[in-house]
PDB file of C-alpha atoms in Angstrom:
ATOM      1  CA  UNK A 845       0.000   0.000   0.000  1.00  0.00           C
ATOM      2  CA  UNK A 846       1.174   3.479  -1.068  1.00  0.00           C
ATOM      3  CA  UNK A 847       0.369   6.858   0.829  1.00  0.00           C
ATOM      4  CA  UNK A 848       0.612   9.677  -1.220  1.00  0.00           C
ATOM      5  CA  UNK A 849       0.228  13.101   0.383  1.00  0.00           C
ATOM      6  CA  UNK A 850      -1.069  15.833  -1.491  1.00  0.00           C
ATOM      7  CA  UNK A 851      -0.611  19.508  -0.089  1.00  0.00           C
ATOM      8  CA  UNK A 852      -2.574  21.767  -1.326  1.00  0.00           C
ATOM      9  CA  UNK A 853      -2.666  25.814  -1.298  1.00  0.00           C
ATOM     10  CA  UNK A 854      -5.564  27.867   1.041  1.00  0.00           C
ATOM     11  CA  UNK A 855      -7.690  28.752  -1.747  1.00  0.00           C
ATOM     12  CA  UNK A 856      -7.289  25.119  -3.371  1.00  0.00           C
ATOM     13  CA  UNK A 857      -8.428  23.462  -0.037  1.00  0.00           C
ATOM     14  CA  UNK A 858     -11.290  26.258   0.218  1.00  0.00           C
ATOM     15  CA  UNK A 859     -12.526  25.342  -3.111  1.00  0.00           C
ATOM     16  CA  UNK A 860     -12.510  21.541  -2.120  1.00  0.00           C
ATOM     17  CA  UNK A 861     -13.970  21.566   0.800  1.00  0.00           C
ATOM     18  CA  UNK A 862     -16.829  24.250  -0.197  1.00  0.00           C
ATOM     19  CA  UNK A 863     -17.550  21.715  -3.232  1.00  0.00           C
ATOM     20  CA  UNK A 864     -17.384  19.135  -0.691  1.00  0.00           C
ATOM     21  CA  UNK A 865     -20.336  20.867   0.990  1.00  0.00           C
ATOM     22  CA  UNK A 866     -21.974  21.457  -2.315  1.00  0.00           C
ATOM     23  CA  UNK A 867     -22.632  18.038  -3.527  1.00  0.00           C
ATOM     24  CA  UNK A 868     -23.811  17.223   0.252  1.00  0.00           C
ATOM     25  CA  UNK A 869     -26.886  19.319  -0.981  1.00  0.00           C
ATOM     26  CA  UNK A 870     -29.981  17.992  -2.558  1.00  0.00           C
ATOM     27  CA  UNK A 871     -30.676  19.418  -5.831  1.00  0.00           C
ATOM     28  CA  UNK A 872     -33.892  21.448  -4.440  1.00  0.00           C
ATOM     29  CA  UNK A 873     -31.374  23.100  -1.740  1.00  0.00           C
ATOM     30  CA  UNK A 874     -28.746  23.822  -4.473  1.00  0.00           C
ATOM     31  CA  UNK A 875     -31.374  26.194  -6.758  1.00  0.00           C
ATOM     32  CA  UNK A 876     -32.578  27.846  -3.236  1.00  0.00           C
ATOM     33  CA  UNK A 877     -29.033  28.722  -2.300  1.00  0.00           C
ATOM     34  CA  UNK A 878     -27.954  30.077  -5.433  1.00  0.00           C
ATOM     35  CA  UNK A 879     -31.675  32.292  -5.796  1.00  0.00           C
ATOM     36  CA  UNK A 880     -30.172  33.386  -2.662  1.00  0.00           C
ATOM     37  CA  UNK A 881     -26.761  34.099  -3.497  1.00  0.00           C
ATOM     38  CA  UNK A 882     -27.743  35.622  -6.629  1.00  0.00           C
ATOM     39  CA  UNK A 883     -30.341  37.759  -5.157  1.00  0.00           C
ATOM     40  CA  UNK A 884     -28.001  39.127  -2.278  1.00  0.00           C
ATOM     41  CA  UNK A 885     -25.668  40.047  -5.041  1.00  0.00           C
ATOM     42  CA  UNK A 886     -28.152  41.978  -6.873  1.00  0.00           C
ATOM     43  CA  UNK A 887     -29.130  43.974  -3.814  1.00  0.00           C
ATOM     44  CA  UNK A 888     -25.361  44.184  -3.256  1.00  0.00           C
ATOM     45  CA  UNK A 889     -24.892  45.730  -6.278  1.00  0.00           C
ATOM     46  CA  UNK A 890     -27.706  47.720  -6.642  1.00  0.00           C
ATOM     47  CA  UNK A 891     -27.408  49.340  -2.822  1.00  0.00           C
ATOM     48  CA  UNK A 892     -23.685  49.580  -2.510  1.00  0.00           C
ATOM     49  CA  UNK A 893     -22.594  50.510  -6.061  1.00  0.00           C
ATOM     50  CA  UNK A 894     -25.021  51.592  -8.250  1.00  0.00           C
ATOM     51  CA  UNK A 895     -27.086  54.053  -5.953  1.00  0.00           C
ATOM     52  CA  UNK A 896     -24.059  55.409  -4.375  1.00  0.00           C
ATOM     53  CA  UNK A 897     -22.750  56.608  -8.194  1.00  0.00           C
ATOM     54  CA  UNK A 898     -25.775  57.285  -9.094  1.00  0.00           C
ATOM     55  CA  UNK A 899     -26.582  59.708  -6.019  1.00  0.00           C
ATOM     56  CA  UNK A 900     -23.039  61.791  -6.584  1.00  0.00           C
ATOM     57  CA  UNK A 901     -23.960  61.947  -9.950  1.00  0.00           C
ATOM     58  CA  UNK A 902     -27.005  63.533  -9.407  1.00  0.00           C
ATOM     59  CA  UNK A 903     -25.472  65.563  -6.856  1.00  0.00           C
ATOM     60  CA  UNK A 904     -22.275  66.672  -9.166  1.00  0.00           C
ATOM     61  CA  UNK A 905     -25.059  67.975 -12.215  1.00  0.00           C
ATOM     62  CA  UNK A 906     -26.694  69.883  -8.887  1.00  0.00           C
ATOM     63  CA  UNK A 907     -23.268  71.464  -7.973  1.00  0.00           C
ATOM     64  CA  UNK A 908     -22.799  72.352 -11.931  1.00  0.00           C
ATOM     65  CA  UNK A 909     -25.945  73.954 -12.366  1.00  0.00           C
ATOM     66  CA  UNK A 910     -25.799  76.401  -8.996  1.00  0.00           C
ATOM     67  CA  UNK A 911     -22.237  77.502  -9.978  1.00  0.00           C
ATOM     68  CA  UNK A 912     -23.386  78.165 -14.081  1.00  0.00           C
ATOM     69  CA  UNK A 913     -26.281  79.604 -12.467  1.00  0.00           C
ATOM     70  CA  UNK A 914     -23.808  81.932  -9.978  1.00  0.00           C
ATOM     71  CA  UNK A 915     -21.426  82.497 -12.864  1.00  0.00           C
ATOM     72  CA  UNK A 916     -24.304  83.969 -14.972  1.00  0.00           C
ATOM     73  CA  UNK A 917     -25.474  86.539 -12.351  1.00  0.00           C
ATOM     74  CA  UNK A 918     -21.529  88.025 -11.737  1.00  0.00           C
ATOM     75  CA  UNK A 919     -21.234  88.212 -15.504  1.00  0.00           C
ATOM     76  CA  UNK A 920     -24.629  90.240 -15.504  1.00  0.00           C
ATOM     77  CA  UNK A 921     -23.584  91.994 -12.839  1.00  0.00           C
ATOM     78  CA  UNK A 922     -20.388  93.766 -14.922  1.00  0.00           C
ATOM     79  CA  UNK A 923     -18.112  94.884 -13.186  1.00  0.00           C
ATOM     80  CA  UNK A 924     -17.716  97.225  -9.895  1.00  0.00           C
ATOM     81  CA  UNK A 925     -16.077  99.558 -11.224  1.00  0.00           C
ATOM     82  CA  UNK A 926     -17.738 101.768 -14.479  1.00  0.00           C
ATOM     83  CA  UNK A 927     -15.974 100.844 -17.292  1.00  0.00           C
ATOM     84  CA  UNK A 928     -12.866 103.252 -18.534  1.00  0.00           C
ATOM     85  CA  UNK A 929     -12.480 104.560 -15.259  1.00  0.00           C
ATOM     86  CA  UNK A 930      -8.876 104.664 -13.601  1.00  0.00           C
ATOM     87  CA  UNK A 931      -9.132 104.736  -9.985  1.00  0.00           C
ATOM     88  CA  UNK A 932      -6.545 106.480  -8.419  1.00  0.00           C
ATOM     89  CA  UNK A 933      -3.808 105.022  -6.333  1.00  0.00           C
ATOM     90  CA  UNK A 934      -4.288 105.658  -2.369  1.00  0.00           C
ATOM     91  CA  UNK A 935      -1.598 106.721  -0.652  1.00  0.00           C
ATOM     92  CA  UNK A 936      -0.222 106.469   2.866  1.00  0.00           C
ATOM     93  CA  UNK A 937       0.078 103.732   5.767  1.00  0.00           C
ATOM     94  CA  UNK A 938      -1.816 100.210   4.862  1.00  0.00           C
ATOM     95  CA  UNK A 939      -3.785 100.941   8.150  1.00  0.00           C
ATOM     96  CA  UNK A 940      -5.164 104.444   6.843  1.00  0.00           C
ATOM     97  CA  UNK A 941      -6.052 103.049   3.060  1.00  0.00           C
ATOM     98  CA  UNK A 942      -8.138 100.323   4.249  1.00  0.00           C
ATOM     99  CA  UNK A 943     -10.214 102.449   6.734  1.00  0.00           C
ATOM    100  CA  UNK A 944     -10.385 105.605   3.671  1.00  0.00           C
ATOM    101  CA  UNK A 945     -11.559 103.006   1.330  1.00  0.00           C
ATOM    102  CA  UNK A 946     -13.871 101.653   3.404  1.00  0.00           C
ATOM    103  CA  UNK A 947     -15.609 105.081   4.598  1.00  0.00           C
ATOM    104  CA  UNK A 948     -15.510 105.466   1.126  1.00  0.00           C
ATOM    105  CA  UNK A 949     -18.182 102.154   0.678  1.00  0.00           C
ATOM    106  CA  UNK A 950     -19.227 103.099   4.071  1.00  0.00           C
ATOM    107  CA  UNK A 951     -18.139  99.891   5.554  1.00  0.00           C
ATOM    108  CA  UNK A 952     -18.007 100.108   9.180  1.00  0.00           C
ATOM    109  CA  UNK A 953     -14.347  98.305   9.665  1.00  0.00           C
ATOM    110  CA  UNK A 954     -12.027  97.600  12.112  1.00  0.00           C
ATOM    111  CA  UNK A 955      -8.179  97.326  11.618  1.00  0.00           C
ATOM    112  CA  UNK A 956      -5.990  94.877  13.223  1.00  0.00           C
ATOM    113  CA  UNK A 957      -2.077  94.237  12.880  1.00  0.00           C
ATOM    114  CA  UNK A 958      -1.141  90.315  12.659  1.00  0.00           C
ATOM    115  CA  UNK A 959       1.791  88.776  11.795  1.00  0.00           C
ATOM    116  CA  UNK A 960       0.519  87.965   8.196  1.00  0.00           C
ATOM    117  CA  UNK A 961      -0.420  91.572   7.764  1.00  0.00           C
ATOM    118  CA  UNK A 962      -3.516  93.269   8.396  1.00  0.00           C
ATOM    119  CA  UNK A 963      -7.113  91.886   9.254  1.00  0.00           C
ATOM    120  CA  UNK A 964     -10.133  93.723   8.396  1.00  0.00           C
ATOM    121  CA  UNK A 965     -13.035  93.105  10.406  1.00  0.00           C
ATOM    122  CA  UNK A 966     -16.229  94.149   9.526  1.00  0.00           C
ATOM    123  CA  UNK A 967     -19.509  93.539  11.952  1.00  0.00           C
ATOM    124  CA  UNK A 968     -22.396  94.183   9.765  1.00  0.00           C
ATOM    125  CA  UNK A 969     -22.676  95.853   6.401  1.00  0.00           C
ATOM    126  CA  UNK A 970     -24.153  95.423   3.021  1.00  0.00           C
ATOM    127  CA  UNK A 971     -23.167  92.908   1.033  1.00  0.00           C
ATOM    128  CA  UNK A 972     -22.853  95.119  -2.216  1.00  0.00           C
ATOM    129  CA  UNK A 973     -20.481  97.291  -0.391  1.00  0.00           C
ATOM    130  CA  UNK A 974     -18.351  95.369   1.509  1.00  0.00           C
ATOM    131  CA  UNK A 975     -17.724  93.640  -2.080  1.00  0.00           C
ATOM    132  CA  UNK A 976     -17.184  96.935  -3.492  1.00  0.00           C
ATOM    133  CA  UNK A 977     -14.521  98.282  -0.329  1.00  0.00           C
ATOM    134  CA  UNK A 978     -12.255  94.739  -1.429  1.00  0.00           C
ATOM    135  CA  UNK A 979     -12.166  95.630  -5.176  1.00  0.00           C
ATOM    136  CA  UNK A 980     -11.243  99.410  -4.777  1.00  0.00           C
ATOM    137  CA  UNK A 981      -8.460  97.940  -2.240  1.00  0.00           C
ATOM    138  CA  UNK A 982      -7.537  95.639  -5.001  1.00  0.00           C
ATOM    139  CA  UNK A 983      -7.267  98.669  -7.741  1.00  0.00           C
ATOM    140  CA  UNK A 984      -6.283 101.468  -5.450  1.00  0.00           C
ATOM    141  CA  UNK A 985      -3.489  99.892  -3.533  1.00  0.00           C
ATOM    142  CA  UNK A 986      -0.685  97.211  -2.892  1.00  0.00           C
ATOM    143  CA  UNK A 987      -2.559  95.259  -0.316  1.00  0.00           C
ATOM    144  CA  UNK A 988      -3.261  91.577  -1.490  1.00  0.00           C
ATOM    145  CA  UNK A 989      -6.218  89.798  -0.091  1.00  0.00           C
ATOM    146  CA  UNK A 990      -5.334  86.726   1.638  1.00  0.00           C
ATOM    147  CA  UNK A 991      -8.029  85.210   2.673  1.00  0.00           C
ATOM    148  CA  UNK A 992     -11.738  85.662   3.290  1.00  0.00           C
ATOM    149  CA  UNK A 993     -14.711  84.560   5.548  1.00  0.00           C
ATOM    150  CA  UNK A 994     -17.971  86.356   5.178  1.00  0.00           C
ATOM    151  CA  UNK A 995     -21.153  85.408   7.246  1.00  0.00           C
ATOM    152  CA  UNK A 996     -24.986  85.679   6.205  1.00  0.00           C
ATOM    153  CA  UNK A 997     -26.719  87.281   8.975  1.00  0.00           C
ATOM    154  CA  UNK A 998     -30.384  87.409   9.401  1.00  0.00           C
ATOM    155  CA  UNK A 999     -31.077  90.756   7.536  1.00  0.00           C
ATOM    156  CA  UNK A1000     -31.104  90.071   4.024  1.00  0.00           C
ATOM    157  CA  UNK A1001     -28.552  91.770   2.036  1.00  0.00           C
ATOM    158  CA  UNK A1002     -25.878  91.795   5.243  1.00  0.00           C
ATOM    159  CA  UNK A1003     -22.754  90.190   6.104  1.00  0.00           C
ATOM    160  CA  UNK A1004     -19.956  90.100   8.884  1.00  0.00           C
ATOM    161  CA  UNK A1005     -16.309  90.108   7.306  1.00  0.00           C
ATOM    162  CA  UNK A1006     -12.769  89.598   7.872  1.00  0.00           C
ATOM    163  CA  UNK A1007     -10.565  90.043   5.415  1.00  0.00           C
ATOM    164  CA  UNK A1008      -7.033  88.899   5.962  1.00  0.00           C
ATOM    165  CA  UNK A1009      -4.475  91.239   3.853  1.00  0.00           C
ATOM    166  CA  UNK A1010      -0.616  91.135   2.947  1.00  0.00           C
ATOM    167  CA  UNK A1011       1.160  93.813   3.217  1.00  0.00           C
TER     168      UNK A1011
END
C-alpha cells in the first residue's frame, strides 16, 4: 500500500472543501441557495454601487448647475467699477487706506495688525459694499487679499467680514 500526500494551497483546499459541501446538498437546496446568493448580489450591487454613483452623480449635475447659475449673475452683474475709469492710487500707511476706502463704501471696519499683515473686520454691512470696499483695495493699492470669511446674517442683504491682507 502506497500513501501519497497531497498539499494543497488555502484557496485550493477552500474550493474543495466548499464543493465538498456542495454536492452534500440535494438538488432542491442547491437552486434555493444560489436564488439566494444571486439575489443578495443583486441587492449588493444595486445598494452599494449603483445608488451610491448614481446619487453623486445627481449631486455633481446639482453642484454644476448652482455655480453656471452663480457664474451667470456676476457676468450680468459687470463689473464694480464703471468701465474706462482709472481709480486712483491711495496713498499712505496700509492701516489708513483700508479704513479711507472703506468710509468710502461706508463699511463700518475695524483694523488689526497680525503677523501675516492686516485683518479687516467688519460687523455688519451690506453685502454690495463690503464687495465693493475689497475691489477698490484691489485697484487702489498694494494690499493683497489673503483670505476671506464672510457670514450671512439674518437681515437680508448683510454680512460680517474679515478680510485677511498682505502687506
Amino acid at each position: 500500500m502506497i500513501v501519497r500526500i497531497i498539499q494543497r494551497s488555502g484557496l485550493d483546499a477552500l474550493i474543495a472543501r466548499f464543493d465538498a459541501w456542495w454536492s452534500g446538498r440535494s438538488p432542491r437546496e442547491r437552486i434555493l441557495l444560489a436564488a439566494m446568493g444571486t439575489l443578495i448580489g443583486a441587492v449588493v450591487l444595486l445598494y452599494g454601487v449603483l445608488m451610491p454613483i448614481q446619487n453623486a452623480r445627481a449631486k455633481s449635475y446639482a453642484d454644476i448647475r448652482t455655480y453656471e447659475t452663480l457664474n451667470a449673475r456676476i457676468r450680468a452683474a459687470g463689473g464694480l467699477q464703471p468701465q474706462g475709469a482709472r481709480p486712483q492710487p491711495r496713498s499712505g500707511t496700509p492701516e489708513v487706506v483700508l479704513q479711507s476706502s472703506a468710509a468710502q463704501f461706508s463699511v463700518p471696519v475695524t483694523v488689526a495688525t497680525v503677523p501675516e499683515g492686516l485683518r479687516a473686520t467688519v460687523a455688519d454691512a451690506p453685502y454690495d459694499a463690503v464687495m465693493s470696499w475689497i475691489a477698490d483695495l484691489g485697484a487702489t493699492s498694494r494690499l493683497k487679499v489673503r483670505r476671506v470669511t464672510m457670514k450671512r446674517l439674518p437681515t437680508a442683504g448683510r454680512v460680517s467680514a474679515t478680510v485677511d491682507f498682505a502687506r
